[in-house]
PDB file of C-alpha atoms in Angstrom:
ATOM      1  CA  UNK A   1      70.174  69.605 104.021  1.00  0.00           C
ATOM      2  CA  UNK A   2      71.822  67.319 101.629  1.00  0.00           C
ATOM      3  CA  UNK A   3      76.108  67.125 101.367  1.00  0.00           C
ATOM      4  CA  UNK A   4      77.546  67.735  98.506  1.00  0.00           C
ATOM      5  CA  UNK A   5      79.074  64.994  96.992  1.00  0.00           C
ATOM      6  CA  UNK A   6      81.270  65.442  93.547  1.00  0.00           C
ATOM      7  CA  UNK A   7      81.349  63.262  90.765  1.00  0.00           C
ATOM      8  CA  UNK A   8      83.410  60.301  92.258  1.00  0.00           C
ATOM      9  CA  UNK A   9      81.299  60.235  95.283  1.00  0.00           C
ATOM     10  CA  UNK A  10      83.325  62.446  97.776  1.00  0.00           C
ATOM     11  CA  UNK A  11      82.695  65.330  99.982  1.00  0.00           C
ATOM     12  CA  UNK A  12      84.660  68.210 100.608  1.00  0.00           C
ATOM     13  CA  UNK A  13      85.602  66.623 103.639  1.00  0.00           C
ATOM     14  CA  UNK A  14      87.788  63.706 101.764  1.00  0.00           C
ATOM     15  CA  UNK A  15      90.027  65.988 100.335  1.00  0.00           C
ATOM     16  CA  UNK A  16      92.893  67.172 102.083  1.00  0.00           C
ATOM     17  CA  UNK A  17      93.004  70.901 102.105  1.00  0.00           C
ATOM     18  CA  UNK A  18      96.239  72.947 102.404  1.00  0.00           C
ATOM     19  CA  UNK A  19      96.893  75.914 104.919  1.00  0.00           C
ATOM     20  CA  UNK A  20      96.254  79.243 103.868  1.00  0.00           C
ATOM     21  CA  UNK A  21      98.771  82.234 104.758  1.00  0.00           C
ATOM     22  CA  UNK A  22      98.951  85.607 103.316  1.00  0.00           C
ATOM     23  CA  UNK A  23     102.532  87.506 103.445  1.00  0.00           C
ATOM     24  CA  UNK A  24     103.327  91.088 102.339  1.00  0.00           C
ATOM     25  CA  UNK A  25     106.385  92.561 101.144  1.00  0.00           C
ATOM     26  CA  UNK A  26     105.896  96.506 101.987  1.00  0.00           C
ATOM     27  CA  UNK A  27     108.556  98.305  99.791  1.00  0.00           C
ATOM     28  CA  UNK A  28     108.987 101.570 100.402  1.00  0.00           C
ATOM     29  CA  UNK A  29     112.687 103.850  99.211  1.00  0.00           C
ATOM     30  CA  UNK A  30     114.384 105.851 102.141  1.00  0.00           C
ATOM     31  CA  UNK A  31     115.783 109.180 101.547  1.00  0.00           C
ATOM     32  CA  UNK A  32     118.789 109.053  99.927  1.00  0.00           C
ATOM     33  CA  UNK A  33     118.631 105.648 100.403  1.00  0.00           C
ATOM     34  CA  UNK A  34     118.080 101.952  98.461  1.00  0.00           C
ATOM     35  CA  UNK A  35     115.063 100.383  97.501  1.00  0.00           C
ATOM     36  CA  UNK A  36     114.091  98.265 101.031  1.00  0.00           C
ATOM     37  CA  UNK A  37     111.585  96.035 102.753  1.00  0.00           C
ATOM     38  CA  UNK A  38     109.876  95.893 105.946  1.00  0.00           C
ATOM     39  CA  UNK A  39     110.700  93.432 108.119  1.00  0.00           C
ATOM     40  CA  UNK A  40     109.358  91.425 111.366  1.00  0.00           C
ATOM     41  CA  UNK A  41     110.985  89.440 114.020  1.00  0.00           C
ATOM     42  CA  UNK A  42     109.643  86.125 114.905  1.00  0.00           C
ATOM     43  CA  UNK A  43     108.202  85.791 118.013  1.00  0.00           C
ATOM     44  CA  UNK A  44     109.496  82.268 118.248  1.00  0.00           C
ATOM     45  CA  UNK A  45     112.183  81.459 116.384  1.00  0.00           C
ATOM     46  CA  UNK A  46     113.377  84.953 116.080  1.00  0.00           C
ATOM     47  CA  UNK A  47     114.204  85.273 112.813  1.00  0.00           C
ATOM     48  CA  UNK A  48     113.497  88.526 110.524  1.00  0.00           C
ATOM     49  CA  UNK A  49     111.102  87.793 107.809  1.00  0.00           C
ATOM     50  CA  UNK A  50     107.801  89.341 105.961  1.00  0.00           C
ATOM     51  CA  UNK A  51     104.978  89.872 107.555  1.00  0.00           C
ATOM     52  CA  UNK A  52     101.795  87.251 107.510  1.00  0.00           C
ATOM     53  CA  UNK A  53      99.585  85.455 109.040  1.00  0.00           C
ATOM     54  CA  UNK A  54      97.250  82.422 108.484  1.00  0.00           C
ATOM     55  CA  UNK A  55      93.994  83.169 107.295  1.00  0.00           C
ATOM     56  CA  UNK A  56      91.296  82.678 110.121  1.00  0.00           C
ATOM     57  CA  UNK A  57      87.908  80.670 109.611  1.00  0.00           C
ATOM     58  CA  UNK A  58      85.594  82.635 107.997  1.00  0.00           C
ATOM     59  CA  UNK A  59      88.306  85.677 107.205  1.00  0.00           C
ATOM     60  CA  UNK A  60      88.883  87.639 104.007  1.00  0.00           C
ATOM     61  CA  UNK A  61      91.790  87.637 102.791  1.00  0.00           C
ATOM     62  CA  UNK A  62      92.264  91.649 102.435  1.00  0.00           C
ATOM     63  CA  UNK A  63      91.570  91.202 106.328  1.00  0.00           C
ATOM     64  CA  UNK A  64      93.948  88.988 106.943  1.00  0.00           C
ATOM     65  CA  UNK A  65      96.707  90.952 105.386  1.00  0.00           C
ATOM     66  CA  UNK A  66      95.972  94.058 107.229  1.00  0.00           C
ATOM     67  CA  UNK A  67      95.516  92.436 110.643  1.00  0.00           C
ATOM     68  CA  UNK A  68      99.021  90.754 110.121  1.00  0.00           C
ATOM     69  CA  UNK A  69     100.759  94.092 109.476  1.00  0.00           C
ATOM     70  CA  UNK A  70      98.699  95.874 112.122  1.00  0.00           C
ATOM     71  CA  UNK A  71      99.541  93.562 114.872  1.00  0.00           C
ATOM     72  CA  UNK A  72     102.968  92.008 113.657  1.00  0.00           C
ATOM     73  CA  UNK A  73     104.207  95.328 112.682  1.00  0.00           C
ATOM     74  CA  UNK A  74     102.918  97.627 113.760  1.00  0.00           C
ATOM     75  CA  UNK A  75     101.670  99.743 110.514  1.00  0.00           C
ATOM     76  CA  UNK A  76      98.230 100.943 109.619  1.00  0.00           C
ATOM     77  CA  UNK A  77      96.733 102.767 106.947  1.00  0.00           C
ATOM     78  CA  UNK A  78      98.366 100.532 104.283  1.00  0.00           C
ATOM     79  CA  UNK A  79      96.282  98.876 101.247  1.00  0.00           C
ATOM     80  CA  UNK A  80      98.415  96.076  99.637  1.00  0.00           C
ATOM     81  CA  UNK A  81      97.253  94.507  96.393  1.00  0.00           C
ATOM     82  CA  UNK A  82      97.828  90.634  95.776  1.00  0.00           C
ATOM     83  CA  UNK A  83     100.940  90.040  94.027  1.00  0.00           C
ATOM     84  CA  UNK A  84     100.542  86.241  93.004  1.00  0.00           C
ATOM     85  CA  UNK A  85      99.601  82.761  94.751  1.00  0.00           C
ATOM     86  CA  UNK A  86     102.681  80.709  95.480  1.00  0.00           C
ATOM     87  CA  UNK A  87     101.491  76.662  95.886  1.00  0.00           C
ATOM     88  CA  UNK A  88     104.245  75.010  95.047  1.00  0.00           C
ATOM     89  CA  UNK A  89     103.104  72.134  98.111  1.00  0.00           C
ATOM     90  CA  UNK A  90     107.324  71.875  99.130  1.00  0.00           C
ATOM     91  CA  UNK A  91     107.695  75.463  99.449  1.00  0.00           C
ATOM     92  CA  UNK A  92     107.067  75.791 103.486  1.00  0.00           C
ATOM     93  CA  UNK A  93     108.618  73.038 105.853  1.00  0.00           C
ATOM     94  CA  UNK A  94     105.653  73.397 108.179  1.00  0.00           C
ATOM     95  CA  UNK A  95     103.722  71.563 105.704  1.00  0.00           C
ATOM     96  CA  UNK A  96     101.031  72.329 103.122  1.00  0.00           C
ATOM     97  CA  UNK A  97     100.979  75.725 102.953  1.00  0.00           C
ATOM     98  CA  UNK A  98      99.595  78.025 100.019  1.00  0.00           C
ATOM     99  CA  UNK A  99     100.745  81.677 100.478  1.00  0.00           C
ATOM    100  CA  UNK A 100      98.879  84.086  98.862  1.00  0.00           C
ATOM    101  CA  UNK A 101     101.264  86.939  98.308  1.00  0.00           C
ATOM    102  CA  UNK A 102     100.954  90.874  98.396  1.00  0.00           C
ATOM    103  CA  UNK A 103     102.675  93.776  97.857  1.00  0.00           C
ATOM    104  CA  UNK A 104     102.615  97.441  98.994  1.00  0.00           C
ATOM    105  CA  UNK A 105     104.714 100.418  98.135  1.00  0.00           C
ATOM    106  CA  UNK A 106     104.347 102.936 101.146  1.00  0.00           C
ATOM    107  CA  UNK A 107     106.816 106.514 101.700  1.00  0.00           C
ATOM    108  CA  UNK A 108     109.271 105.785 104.056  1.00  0.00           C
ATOM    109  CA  UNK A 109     108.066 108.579 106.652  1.00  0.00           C
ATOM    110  CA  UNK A 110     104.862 105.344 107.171  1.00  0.00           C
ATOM    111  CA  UNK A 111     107.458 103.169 108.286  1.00  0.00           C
ATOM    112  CA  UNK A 112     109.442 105.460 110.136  1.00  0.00           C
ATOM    113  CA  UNK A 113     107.699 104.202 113.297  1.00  0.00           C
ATOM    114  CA  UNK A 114     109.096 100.758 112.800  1.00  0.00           C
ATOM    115  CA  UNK A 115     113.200 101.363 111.964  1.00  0.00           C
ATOM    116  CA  UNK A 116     115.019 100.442 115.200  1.00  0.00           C
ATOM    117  CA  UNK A 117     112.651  98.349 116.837  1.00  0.00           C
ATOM    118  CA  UNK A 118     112.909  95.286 118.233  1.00  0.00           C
ATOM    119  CA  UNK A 119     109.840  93.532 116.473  1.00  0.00           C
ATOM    120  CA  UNK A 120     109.995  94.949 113.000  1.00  0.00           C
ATOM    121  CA  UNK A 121     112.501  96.961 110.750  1.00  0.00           C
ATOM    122  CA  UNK A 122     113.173  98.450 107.522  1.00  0.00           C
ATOM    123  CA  UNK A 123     116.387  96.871 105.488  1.00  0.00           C
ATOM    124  CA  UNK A 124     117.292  96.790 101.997  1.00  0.00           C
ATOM    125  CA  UNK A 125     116.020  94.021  99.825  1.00  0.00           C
ATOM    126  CA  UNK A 126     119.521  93.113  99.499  1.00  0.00           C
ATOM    127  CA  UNK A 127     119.765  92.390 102.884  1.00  0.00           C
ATOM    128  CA  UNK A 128     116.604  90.508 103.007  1.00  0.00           C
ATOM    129  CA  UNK A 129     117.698  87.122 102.399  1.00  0.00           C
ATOM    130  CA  UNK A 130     117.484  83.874 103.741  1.00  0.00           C
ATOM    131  CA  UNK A 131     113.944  84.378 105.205  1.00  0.00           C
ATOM    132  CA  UNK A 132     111.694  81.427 105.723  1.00  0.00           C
ATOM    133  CA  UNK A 133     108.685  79.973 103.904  1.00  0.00           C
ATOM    134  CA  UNK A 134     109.391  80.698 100.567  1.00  0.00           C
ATOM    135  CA  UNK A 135     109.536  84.755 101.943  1.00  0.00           C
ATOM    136  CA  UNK A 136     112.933  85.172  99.187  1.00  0.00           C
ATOM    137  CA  UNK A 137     110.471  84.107  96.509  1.00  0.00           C
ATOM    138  CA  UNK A 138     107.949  86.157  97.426  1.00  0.00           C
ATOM    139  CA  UNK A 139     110.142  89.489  97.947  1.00  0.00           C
ATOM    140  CA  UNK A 140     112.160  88.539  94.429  1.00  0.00           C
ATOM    141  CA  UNK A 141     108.473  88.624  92.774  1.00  0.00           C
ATOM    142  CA  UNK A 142     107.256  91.722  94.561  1.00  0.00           C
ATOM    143  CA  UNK A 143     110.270  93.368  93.217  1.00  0.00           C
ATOM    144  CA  UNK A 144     110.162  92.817  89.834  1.00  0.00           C
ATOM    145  CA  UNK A 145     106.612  93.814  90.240  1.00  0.00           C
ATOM    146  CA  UNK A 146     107.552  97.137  91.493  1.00  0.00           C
ATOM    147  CA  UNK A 147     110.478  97.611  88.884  1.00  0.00           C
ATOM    148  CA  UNK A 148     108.252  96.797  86.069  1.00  0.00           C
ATOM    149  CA  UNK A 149     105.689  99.756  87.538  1.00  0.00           C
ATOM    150  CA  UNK A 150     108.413 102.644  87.249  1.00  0.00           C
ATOM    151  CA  UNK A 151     109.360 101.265  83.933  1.00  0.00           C
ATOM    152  CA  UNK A 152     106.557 102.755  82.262  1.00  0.00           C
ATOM    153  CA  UNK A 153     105.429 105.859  84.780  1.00  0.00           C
ATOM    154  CA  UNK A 154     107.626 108.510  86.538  1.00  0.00           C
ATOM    155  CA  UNK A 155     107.117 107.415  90.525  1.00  0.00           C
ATOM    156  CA  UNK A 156     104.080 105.218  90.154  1.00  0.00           C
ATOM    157  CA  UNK A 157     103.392 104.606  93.687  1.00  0.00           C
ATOM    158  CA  UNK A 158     103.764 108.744  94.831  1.00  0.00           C
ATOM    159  CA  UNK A 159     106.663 108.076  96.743  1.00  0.00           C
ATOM    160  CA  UNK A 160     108.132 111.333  96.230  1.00  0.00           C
ATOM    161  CA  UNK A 161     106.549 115.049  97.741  1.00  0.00           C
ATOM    162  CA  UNK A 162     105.145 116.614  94.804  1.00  0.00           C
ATOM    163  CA  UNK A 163     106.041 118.789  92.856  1.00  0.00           C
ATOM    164  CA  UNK A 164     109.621 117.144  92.732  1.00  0.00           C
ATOM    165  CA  UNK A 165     112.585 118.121  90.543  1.00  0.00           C
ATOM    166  CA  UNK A 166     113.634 115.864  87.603  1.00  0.00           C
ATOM    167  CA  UNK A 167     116.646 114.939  89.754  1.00  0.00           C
ATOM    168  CA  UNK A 168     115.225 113.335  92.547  1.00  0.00           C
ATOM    169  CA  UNK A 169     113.089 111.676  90.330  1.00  0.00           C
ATOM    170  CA  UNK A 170     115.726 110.155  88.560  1.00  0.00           C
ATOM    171  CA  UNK A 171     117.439 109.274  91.845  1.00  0.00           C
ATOM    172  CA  UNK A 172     113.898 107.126  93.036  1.00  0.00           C
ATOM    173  CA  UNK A 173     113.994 105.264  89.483  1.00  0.00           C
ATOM    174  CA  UNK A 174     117.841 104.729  90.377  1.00  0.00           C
ATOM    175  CA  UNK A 175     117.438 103.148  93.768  1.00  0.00           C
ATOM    176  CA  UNK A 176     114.066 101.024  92.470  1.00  0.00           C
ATOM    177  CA  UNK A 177     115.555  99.955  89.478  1.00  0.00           C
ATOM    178  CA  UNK A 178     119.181  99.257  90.954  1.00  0.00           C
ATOM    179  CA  UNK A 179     120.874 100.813  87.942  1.00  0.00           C
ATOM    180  CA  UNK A 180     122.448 104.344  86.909  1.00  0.00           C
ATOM    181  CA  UNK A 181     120.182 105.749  84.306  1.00  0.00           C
ATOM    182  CA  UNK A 182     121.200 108.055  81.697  1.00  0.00           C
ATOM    183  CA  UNK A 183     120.422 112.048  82.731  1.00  0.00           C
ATOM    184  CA  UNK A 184     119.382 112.908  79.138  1.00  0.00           C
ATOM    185  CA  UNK A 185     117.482 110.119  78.181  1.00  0.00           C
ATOM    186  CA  UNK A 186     115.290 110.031  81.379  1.00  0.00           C
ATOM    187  CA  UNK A 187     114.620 113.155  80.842  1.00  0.00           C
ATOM    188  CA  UNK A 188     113.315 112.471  77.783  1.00  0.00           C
ATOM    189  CA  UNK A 189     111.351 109.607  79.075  1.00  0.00           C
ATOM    190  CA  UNK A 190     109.628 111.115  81.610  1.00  0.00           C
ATOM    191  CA  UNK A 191     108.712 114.997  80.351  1.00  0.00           C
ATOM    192  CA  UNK A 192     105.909 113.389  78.362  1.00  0.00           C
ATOM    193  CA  UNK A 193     104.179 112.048  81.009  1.00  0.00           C
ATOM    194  CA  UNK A 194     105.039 115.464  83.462  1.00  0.00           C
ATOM    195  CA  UNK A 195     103.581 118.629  84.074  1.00  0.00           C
ATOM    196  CA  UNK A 196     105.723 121.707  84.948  1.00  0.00           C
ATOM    197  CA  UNK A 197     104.842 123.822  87.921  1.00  0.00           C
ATOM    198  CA  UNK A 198     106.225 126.864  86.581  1.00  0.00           C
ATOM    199  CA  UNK A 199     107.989 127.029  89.663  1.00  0.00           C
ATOM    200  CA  UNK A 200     112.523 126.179  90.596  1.00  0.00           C
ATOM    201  CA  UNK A 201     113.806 125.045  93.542  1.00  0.00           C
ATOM    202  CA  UNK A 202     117.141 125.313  94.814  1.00  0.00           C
ATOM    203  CA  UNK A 203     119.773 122.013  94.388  1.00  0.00           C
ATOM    204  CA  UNK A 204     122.953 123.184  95.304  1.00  0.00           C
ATOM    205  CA  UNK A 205     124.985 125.647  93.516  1.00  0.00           C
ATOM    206  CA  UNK A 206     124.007 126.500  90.080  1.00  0.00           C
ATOM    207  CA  UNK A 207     120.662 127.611  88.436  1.00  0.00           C
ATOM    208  CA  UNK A 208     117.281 126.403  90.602  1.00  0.00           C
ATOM    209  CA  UNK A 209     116.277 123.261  88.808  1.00  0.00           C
ATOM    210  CA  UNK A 210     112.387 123.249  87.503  1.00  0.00           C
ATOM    211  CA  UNK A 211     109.084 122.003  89.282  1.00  0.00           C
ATOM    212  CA  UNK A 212     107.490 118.731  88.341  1.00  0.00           C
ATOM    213  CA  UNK A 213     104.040 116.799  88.948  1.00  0.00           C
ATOM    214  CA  UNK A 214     102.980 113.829  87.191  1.00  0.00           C
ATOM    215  CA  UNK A 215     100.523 114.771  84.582  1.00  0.00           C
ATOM    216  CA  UNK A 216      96.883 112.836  86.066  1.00  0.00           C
TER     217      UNK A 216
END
């Protein structure tokens, strides 16, 4: 069989090749609570950062991803979607490494297994900082990611039990978007692109509040 040579001469052998590691940020809003991050402890160094892994010889990437959050933290069931490739060649102080970055949005009750534990946890993304390996970059892009989704869609990821009311949905936009929204005017946004169940449920005193699903 003959080697491939390029152009100049060389094999694919003469050129130096950087490492290749895939990291996840798995987003997912508590109950009542902010918009937050999973988490996993370094076996090592001890240090809370993203999950990942370096991609084995002969590996998908997809693979790769899921055996990292399987075995790192715990989680199955999950089906992240790349986010973006981060290559700047300084960005990891092991050395070369090219991250190829993915994101997941997941309800809280999938994670519940993992709050508390010693090897992985759920915090908010404010609290996430300071990781290692370019893992701040890759959470800041993963968020703006997910902000962008609920921009245009009311809960684009099915993080809340349907049907919902219009309240809680406006409290999920609230704690993704990090902002106080308007009650009128999300209303507005959002009945265009909901159904009505016909049906109330109670919130507190005052008149049941109305039904919602997202219109397929």
């Amino acid at each position: 069989m003959t080697t491939y040579r390029d152009a100049s001469g060389k094999r694919l052998s003469d050129y130096p090749r950087p490492s290749v590691a895939v990291d996840t940020a798995v987003l997912t809003v508590p109950v009542g609570g902010p918009l937050s991050v999973l988490q996993v402890r370094d076996q090592v160094d001890g240090d809370w950062r993203l999950p990942g892994t370096f991609v084995h010889e002969g590996e998908r990437l997809a693979d790769a991803v899921l055996r990292s959050l399987r075995d790192k933290a715990g989680v199955t069931g999950l089906a992240p979607r790349q986010l973006h490739v981060f290559d700047d060649p300084a960005r990891d102080d092991r050395g070369w490494v090219l991250s190829v970055a993915h994101l997941d949005v997941v309800p809280a009750s999938l994670l519940s297994t993992t709050i508390g534990s010693a090897a992985s946890r759920v915090v908010p993304v404010a609290d996430a900082t300071g990781m290692v390996h370019g893992h701040d970059d890759i959470l800041r892009a993963a968020v703006a990611q997910f902000r962008q989704d609920h921009r245009g869609a009311p809960d684009p990821h099915g993080l809340l039990p349907s049907p919902f009311t219009m309240s809680a949905l406006r409290g999920l936009h609230e704690a993704v978007l990090g902002e106080r929204l308007l009650p009128d005017s999300f209303r507005r946004a959002m009945v265009p692109m909901l159904t009505a169940t016909g049906e109330r449920a109670a919130e507190g005193p005052g008149k049941p509040a109305a039904l919602y699903r997202p219109t397929p």
